[in-house]
Tab-separated table of C-alpha atoms in Angstrom:
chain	number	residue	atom	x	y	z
A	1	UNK	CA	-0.539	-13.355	9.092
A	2	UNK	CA	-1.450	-9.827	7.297
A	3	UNK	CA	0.879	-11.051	4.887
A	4	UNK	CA	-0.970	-14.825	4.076
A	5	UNK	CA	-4.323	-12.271	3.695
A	6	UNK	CA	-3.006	-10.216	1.262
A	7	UNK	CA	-2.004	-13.517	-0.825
A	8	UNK	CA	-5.428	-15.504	0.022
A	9	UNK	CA	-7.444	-12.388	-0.814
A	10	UNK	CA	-5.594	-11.956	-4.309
A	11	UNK	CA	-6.214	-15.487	-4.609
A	12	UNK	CA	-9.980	-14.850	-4.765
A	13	UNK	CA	-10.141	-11.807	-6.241
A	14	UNK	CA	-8.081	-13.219	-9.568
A	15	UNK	CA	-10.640	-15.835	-9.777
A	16	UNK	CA	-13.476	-13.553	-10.197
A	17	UNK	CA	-11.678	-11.214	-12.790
A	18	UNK	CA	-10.780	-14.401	-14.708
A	19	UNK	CA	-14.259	-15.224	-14.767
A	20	UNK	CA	-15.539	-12.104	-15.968
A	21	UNK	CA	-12.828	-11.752	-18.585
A	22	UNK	CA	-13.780	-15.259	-19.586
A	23	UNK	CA	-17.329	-13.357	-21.060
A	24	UNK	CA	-15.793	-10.023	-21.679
A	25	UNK	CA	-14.143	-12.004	-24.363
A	26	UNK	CA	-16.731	-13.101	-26.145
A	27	UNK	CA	-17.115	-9.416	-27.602
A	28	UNK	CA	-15.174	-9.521	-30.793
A	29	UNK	CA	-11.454	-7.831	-31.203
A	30	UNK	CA	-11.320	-4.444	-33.055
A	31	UNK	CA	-8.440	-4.719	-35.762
A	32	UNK	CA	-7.217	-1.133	-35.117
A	33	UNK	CA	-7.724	-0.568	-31.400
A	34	UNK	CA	-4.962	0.444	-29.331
A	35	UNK	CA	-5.653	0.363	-25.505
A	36	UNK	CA	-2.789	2.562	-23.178
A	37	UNK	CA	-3.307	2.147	-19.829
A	38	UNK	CA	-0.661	3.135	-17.087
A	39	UNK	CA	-1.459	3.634	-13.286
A	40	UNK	CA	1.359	5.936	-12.702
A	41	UNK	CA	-0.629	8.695	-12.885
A	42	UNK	CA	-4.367	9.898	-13.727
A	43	UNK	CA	-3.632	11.189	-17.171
A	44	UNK	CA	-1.603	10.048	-20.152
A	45	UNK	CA	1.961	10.604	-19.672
A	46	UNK	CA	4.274	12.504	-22.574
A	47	UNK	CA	5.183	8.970	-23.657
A	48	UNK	CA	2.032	7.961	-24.829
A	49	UNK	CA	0.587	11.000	-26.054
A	50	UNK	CA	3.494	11.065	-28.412
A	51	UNK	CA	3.580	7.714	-29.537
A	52	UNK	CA	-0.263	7.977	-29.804
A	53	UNK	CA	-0.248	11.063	-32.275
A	54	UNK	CA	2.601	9.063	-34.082
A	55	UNK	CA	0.436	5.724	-34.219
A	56	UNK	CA	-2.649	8.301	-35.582
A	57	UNK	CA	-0.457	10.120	-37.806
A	58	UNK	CA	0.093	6.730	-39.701
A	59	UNK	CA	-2.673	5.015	-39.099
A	60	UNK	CA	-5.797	7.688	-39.113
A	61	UNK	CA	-8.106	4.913	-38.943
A	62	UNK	CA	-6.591	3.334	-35.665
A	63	UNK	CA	-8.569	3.477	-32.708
A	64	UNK	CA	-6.793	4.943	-29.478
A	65	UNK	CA	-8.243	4.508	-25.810
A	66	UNK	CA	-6.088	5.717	-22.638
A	67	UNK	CA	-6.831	4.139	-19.759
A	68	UNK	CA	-4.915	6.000	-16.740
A	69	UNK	CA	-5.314	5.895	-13.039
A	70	UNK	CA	-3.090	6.022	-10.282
A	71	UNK	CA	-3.393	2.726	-8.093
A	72	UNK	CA	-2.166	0.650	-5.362
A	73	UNK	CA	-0.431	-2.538	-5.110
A	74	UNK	CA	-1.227	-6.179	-4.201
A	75	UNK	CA	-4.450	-7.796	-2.854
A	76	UNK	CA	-6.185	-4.326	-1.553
A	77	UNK	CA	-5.932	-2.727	-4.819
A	78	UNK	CA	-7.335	-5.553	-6.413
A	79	UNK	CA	-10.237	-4.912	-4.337
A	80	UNK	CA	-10.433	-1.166	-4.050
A	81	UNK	CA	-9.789	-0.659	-7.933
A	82	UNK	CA	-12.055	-3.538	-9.181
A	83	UNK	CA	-14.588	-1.591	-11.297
A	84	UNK	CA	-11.516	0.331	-12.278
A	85	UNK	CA	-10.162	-3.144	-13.459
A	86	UNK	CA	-13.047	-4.207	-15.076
A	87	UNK	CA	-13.323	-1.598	-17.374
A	88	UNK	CA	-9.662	-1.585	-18.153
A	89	UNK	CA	-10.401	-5.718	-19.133
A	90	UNK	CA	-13.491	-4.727	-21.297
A	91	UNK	CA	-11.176	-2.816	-23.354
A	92	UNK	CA	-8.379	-5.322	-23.290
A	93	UNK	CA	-10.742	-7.957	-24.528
A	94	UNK	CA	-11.738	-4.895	-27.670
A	95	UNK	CA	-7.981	-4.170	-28.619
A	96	UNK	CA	-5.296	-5.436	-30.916
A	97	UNK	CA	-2.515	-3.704	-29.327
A	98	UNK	CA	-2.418	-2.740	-25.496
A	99	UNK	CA	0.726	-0.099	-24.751
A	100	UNK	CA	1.320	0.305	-20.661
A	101	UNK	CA	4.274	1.865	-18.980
A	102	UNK	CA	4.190	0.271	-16.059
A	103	UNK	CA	2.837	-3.069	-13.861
A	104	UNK	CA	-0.865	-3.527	-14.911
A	105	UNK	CA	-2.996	-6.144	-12.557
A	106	UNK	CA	-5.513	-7.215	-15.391
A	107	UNK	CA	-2.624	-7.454	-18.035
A	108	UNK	CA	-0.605	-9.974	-15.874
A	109	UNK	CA	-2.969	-12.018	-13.856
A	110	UNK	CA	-5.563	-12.392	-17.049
A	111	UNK	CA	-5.371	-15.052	-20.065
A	112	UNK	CA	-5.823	-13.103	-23.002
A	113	UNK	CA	-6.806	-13.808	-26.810
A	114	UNK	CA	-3.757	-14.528	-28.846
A	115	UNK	CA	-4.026	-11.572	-31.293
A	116	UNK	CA	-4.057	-9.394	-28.626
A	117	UNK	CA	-0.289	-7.365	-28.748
A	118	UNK	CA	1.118	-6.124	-25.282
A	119	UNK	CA	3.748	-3.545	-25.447
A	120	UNK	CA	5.369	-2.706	-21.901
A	121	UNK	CA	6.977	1.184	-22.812
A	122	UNK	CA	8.515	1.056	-18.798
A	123	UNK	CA	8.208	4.652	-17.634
A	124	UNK	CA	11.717	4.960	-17.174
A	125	UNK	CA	14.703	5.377	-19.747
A	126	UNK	CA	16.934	2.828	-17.713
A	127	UNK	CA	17.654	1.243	-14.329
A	128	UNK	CA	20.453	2.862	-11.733
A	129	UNK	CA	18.620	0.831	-9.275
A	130	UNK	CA	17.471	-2.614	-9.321
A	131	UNK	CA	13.383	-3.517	-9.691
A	132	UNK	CA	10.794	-5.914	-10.217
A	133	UNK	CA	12.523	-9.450	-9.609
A	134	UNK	CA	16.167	-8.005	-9.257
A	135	UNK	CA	14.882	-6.329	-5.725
A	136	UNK	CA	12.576	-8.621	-4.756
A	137	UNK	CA	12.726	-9.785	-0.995
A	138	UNK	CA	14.918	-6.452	-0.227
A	139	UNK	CA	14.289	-3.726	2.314
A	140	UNK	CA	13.356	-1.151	-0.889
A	141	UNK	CA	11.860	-3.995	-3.440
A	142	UNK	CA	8.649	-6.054	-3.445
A	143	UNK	CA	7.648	-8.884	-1.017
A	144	UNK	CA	8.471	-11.967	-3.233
A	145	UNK	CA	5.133	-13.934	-2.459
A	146	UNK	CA	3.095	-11.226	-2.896
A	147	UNK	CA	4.608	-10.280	-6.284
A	148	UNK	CA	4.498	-13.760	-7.683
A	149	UNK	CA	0.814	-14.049	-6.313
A	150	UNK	CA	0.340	-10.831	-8.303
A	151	UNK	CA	2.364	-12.719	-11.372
A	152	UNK	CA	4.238	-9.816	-11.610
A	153	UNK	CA	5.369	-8.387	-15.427
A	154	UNK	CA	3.886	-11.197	-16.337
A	155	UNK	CA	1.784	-11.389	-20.092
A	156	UNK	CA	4.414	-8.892	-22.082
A	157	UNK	CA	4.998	-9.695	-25.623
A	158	UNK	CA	7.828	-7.095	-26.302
A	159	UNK	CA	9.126	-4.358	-24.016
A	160	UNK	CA	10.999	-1.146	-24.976
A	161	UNK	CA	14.464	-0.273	-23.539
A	162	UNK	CA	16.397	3.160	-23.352
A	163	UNK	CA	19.571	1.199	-25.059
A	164	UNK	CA	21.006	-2.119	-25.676
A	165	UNK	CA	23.312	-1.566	-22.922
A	166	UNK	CA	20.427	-1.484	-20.081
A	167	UNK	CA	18.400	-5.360	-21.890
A	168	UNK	CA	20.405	-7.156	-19.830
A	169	UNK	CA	19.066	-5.489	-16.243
A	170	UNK	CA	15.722	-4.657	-17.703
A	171	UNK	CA	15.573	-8.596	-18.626
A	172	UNK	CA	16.379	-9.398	-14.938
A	173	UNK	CA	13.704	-7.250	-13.308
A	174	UNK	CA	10.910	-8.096	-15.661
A	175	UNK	CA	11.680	-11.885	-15.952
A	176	UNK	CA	11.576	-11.788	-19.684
A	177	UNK	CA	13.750	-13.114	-22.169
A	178	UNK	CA	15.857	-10.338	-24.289
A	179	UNK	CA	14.760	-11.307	-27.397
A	180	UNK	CA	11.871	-9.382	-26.502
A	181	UNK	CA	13.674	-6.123	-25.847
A	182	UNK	CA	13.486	-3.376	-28.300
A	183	UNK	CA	16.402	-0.626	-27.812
A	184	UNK	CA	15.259	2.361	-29.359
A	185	UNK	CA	14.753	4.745	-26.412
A	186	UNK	CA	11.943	6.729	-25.688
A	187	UNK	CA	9.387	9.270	-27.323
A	188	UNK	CA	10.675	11.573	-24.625
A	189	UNK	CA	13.905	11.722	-25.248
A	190	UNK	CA	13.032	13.035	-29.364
A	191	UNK	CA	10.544	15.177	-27.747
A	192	UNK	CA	13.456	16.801	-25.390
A	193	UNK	CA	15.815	16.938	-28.368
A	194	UNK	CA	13.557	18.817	-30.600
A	195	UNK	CA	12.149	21.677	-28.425
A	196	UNK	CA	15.253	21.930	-25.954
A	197	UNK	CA	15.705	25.662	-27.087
A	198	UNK	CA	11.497	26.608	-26.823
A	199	UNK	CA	10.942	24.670	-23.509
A	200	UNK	CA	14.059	25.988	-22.048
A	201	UNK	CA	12.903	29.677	-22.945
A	202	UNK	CA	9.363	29.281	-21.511
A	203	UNK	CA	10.838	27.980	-18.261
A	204	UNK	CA	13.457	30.489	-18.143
A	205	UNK	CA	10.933	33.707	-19.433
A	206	UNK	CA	8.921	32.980	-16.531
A	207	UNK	CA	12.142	33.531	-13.880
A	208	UNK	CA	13.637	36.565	-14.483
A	209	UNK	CA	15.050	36.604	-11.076
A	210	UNK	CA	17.031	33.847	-12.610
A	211	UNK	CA	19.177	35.710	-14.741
A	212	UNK	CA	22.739	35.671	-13.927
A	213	UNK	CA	22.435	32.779	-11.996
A	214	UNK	CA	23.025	28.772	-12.174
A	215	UNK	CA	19.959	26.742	-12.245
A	216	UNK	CA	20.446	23.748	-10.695
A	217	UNK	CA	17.855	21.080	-10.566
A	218	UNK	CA	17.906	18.368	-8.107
A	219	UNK	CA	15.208	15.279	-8.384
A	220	UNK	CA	16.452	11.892	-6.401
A	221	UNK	CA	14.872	8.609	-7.174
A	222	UNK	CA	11.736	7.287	-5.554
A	223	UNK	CA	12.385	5.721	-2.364
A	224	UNK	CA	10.071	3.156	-0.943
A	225	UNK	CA	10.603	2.633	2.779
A	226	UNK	CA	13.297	5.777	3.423
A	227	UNK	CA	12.738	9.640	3.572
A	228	UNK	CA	14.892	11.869	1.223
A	229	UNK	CA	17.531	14.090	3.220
A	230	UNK	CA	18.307	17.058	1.870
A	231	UNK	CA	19.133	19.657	4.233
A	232	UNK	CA	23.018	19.011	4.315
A	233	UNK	CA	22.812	19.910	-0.075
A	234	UNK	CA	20.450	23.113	1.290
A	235	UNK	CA	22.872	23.802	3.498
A	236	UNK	CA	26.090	23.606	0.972
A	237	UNK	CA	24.614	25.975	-1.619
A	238	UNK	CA	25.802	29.253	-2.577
A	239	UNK	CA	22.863	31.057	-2.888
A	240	UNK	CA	24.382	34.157	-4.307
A	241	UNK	CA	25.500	31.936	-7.887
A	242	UNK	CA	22.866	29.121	-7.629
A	243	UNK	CA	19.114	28.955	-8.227
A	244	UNK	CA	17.981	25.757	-7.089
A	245	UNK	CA	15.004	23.549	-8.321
A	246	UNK	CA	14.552	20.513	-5.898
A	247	UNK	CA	11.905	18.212	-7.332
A	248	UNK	CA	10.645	14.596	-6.066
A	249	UNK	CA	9.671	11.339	-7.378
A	250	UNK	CA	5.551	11.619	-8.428
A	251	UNK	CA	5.098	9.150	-6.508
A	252	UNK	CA	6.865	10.521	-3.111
A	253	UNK	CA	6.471	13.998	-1.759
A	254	UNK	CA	10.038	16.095	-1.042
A	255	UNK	CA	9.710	18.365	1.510
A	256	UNK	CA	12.153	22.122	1.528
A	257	UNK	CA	12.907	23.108	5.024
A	258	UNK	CA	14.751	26.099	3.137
A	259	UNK	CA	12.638	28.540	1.614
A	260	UNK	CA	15.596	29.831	-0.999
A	261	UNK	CA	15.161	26.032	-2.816
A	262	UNK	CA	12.225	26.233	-5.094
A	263	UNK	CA	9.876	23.742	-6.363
A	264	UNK	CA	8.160	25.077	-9.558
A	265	UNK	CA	5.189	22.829	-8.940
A	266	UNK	CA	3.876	23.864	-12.368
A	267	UNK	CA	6.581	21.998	-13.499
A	268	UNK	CA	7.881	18.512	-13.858
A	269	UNK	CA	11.226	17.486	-13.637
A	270	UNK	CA	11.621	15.988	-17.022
A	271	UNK	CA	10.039	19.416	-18.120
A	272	UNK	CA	12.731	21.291	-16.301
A	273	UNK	CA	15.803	19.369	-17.546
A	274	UNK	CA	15.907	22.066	-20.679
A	275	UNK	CA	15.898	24.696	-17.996
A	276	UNK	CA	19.003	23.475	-15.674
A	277	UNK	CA	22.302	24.189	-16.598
A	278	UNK	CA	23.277	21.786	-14.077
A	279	UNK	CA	21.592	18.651	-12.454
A	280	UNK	CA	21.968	16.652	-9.354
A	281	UNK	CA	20.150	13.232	-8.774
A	282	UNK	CA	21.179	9.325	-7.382
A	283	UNK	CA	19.960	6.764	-8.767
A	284	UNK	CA	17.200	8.014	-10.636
A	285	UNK	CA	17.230	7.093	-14.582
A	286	UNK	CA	16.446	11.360	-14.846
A	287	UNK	CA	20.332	11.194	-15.034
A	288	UNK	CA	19.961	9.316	-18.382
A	289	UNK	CA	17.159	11.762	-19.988
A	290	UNK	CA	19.578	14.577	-18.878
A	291	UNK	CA	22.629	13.065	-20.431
A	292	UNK	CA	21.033	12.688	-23.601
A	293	UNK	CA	20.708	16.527	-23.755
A	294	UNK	CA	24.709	16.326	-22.455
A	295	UNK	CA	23.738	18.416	-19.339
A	296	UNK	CA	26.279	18.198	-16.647
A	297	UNK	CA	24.851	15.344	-14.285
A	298	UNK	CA	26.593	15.235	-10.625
A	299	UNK	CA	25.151	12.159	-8.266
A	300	UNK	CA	24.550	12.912	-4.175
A	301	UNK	CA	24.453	9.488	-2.786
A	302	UNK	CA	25.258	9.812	0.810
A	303	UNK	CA	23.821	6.583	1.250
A	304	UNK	CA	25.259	4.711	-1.474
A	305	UNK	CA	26.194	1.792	0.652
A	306	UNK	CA	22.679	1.085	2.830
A	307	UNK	CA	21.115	1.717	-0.619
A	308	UNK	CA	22.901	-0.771	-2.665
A	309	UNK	CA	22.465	-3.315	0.364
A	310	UNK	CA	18.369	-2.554	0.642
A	311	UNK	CA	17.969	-2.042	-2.782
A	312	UNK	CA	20.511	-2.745	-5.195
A	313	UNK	CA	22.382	-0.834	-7.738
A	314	UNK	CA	22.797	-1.923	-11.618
A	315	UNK	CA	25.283	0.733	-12.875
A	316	UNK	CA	28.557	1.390	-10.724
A	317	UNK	CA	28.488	5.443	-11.002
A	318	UNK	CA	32.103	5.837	-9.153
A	319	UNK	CA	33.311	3.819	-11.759
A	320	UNK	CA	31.038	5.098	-14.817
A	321	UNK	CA	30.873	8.443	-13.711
A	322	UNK	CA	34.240	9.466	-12.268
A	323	UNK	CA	34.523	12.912	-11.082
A	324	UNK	CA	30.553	13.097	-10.790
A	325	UNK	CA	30.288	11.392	-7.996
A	326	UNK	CA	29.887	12.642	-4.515
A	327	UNK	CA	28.777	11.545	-1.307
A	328	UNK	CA	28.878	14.391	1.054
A	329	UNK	CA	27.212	17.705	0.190
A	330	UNK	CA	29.793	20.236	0.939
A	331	UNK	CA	32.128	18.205	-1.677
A	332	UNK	CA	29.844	18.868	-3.978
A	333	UNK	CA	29.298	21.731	-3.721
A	334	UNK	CA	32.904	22.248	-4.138
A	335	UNK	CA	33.009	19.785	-7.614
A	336	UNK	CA	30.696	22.389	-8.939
A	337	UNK	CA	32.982	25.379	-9.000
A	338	UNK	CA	35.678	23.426	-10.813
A	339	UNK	CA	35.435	22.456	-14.517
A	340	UNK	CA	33.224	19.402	-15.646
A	341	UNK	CA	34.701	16.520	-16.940
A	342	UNK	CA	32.229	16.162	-20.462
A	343	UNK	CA	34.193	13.415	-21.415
A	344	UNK	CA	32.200	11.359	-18.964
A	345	UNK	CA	28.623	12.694	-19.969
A	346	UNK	CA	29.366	12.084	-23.420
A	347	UNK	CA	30.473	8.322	-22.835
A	348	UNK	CA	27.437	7.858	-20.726
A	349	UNK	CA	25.028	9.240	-22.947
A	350	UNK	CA	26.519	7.323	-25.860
A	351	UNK	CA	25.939	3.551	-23.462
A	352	UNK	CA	22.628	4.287	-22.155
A	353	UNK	CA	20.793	6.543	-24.909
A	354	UNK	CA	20.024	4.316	-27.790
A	355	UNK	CA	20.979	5.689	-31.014
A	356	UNK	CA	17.959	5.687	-32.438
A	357	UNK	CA	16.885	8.367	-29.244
A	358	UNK	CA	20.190	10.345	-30.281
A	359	UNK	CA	18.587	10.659	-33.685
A	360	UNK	CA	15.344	11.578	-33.006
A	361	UNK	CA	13.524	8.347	-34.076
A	362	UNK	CA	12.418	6.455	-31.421
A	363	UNK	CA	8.709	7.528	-31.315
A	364	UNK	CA	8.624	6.157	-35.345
A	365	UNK	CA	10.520	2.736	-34.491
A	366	UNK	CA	8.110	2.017	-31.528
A	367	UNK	CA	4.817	3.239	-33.891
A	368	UNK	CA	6.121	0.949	-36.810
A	369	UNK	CA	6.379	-1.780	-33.892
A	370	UNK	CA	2.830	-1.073	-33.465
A	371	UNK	CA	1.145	-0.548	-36.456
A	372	UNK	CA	3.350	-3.755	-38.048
A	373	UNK	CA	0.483	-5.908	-35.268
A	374	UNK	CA	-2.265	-4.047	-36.536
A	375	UNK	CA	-1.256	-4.395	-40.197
A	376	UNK	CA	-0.928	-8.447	-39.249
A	377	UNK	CA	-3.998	-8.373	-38.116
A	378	UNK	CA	-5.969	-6.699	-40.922
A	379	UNK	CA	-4.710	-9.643	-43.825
């Protein structure tokens, strides 16, 4: 019953944000105007500040709006967000190119003018784990109806991919074709590459206690209907030799029952990766932003089978990963005292960090993607 709500009163509320966006456009299209919205957050994420400075950098003229605010899902964000979504439509309606990093409401459910460009940059470098369609119906995906009510990923004119080798599950979860894939990484990844030396310093100057140690940073995957467990890896550290960082998903608190574990709350994990001479995750796609900086990557899945079943597992680490992969915490432990097999970072860096990432060039191929629309649009 809660359930048929949730689709009836999406039903409704679509109608009346079609109707408005029926007027809202009406207002003419600006040729340079580039709208980034994301609601993974409440401010622009490194992604798009990059890319934006890129798109500005070549383009002085362009016009950049961001459009970021953390919100729910389904039918009761539609209505708790709406003036939120309004606005967010008034400037859709403006711009020639909208950039988003993850599922937008008015970008999906809307009709929009046929200039307008929609760029999906996914917030993620890859997929471990299944999403979108591939997990719908599961214990950890999305319920189907309610997603297709939603027209989920729907409206996306080309989408960016951390490497050729992750279109084909990418293409699955968004329900696109790959022809609209382009695999050229993320602005991340070039930003990681060029100031690995100065971020890892300013991490690292403000630890002394550090020194002499192994900084070990541990951030596992979201997880949407399970709690993390992490006292058996709290348990299996030698706290003598290791410093470790233990970090959640943005979107899911982790709570330390052992004071020695640290948090660095100043800090995001991403930010931290320069900082870590070793990291631990599952199935989180940090494991691909890490290899591309060739940091030995070890994955705790002590639930790898009830995950895969609930919600479904692109990549087969055991067999990808070998020698990396552990399921029980005192194991480990014990993997981490003997020598790491680089061979296996270096392969999996090479298959899921697009070459143009490697190089330090993906911000400039997604920009030229970009400002090749607004160029279009100014003959």
């Amino acid at each position: 019953m809660e359930r048929d709500l949730k689709v009836f009163c999406a039903a409704i509320v679509k109608g009346i944000l079609r109707g408005i966006y029926f007027f809202l456009k009406l207002f003419p299209t600006h040729p340079g105007k580039v709208t980034f919205l994301s609601r993974q957050s409440d401010e622009p994420s490194l992604d798009f500040l990059l890319l934006e400075e890129e798109i500005r950098r070549q383009c002085p003229d362009c016009e950049t709006v961001f459009l970021c605010r953390r919100m729910g899902d389904g039918a009761l964000a539609l209505v708790r967000d709406f003036f939120v979504i309004v606005k967010q439509m008034k400037h859709l309606a403006e711009s020639r190119v909208c950039i988003l990093d993850s599922y937008s409401i008015p970008v999906s459910i809307l009709k929009h003018k046929k200039e307008l460009f929609v760029l999906q940059i996914w917030h993620a470098m890859g997929a471990i784990k299944k999403f979108g369609y591939q997990s719908l119906g599961r214990e950890g995906g999305r319920d189907a109806r309610l997603a297709r009510a939603m027209e989920m990923h729907k409206g996306y004119d080309a989408i960016v991919s951390g490497s050729q080798a992750m279109v084909p599950f990418f293409a699955e979860a968004f329900g696109a074709p790959r022809k609209k894939f382009l695999p050229v990484g993320m602005p991340r990844i070039d930003y990681l590459l060029e100031n690995e030396e100065k971020l890892r310093h300013v991490v690292r100057s403000q630890h002394p206690e550090w020194k002499g140690k192994t900084v070990v940073l541990y951030a596992p995957t979201f997880r949407r209907n399970r709690e993390y467990q992490t006292d058996d890896l709290l348990r299996a550290m030698d706290w003598d030799k290791y410093v470790l960082i233990v970090k959640g998903h943005p979107l899911k608190e982790l709570e330390v029952s052992d004071s020695q574990a640290e948090t660095c709350d100043s800090y995001s994990a991403m930010e931290l990766l320069p900082a870590a001479d070793i990291v631990i995750t599952d199935y989180s796609a940090i494991s691909i932003e890490a290899a591309a900086l060739l940091k030995p990557v070890y994955f705790y899945v002590y639930d790898l089978e009830e995950y895969a079943r609930d919600t479904g597992l692109n990549i087969d680490l055991e067999a990808e990963m070998p020698g990396c992969v552990y399921r029980d915490a005192a194991a480990l432990a014990a993997g981490m005292e003997r020598e790491y097999p680089r061979d296996s970072i270096r392969r999996f860096r090479d298959t899921y960090v697009a070459q143009a990432a490697q190089k330090r060039l993906a911000t400039k191929a997604i920009a030229a993607c970009v400002l090749q629309r607004i160029k279009e649009a100014g003959r």
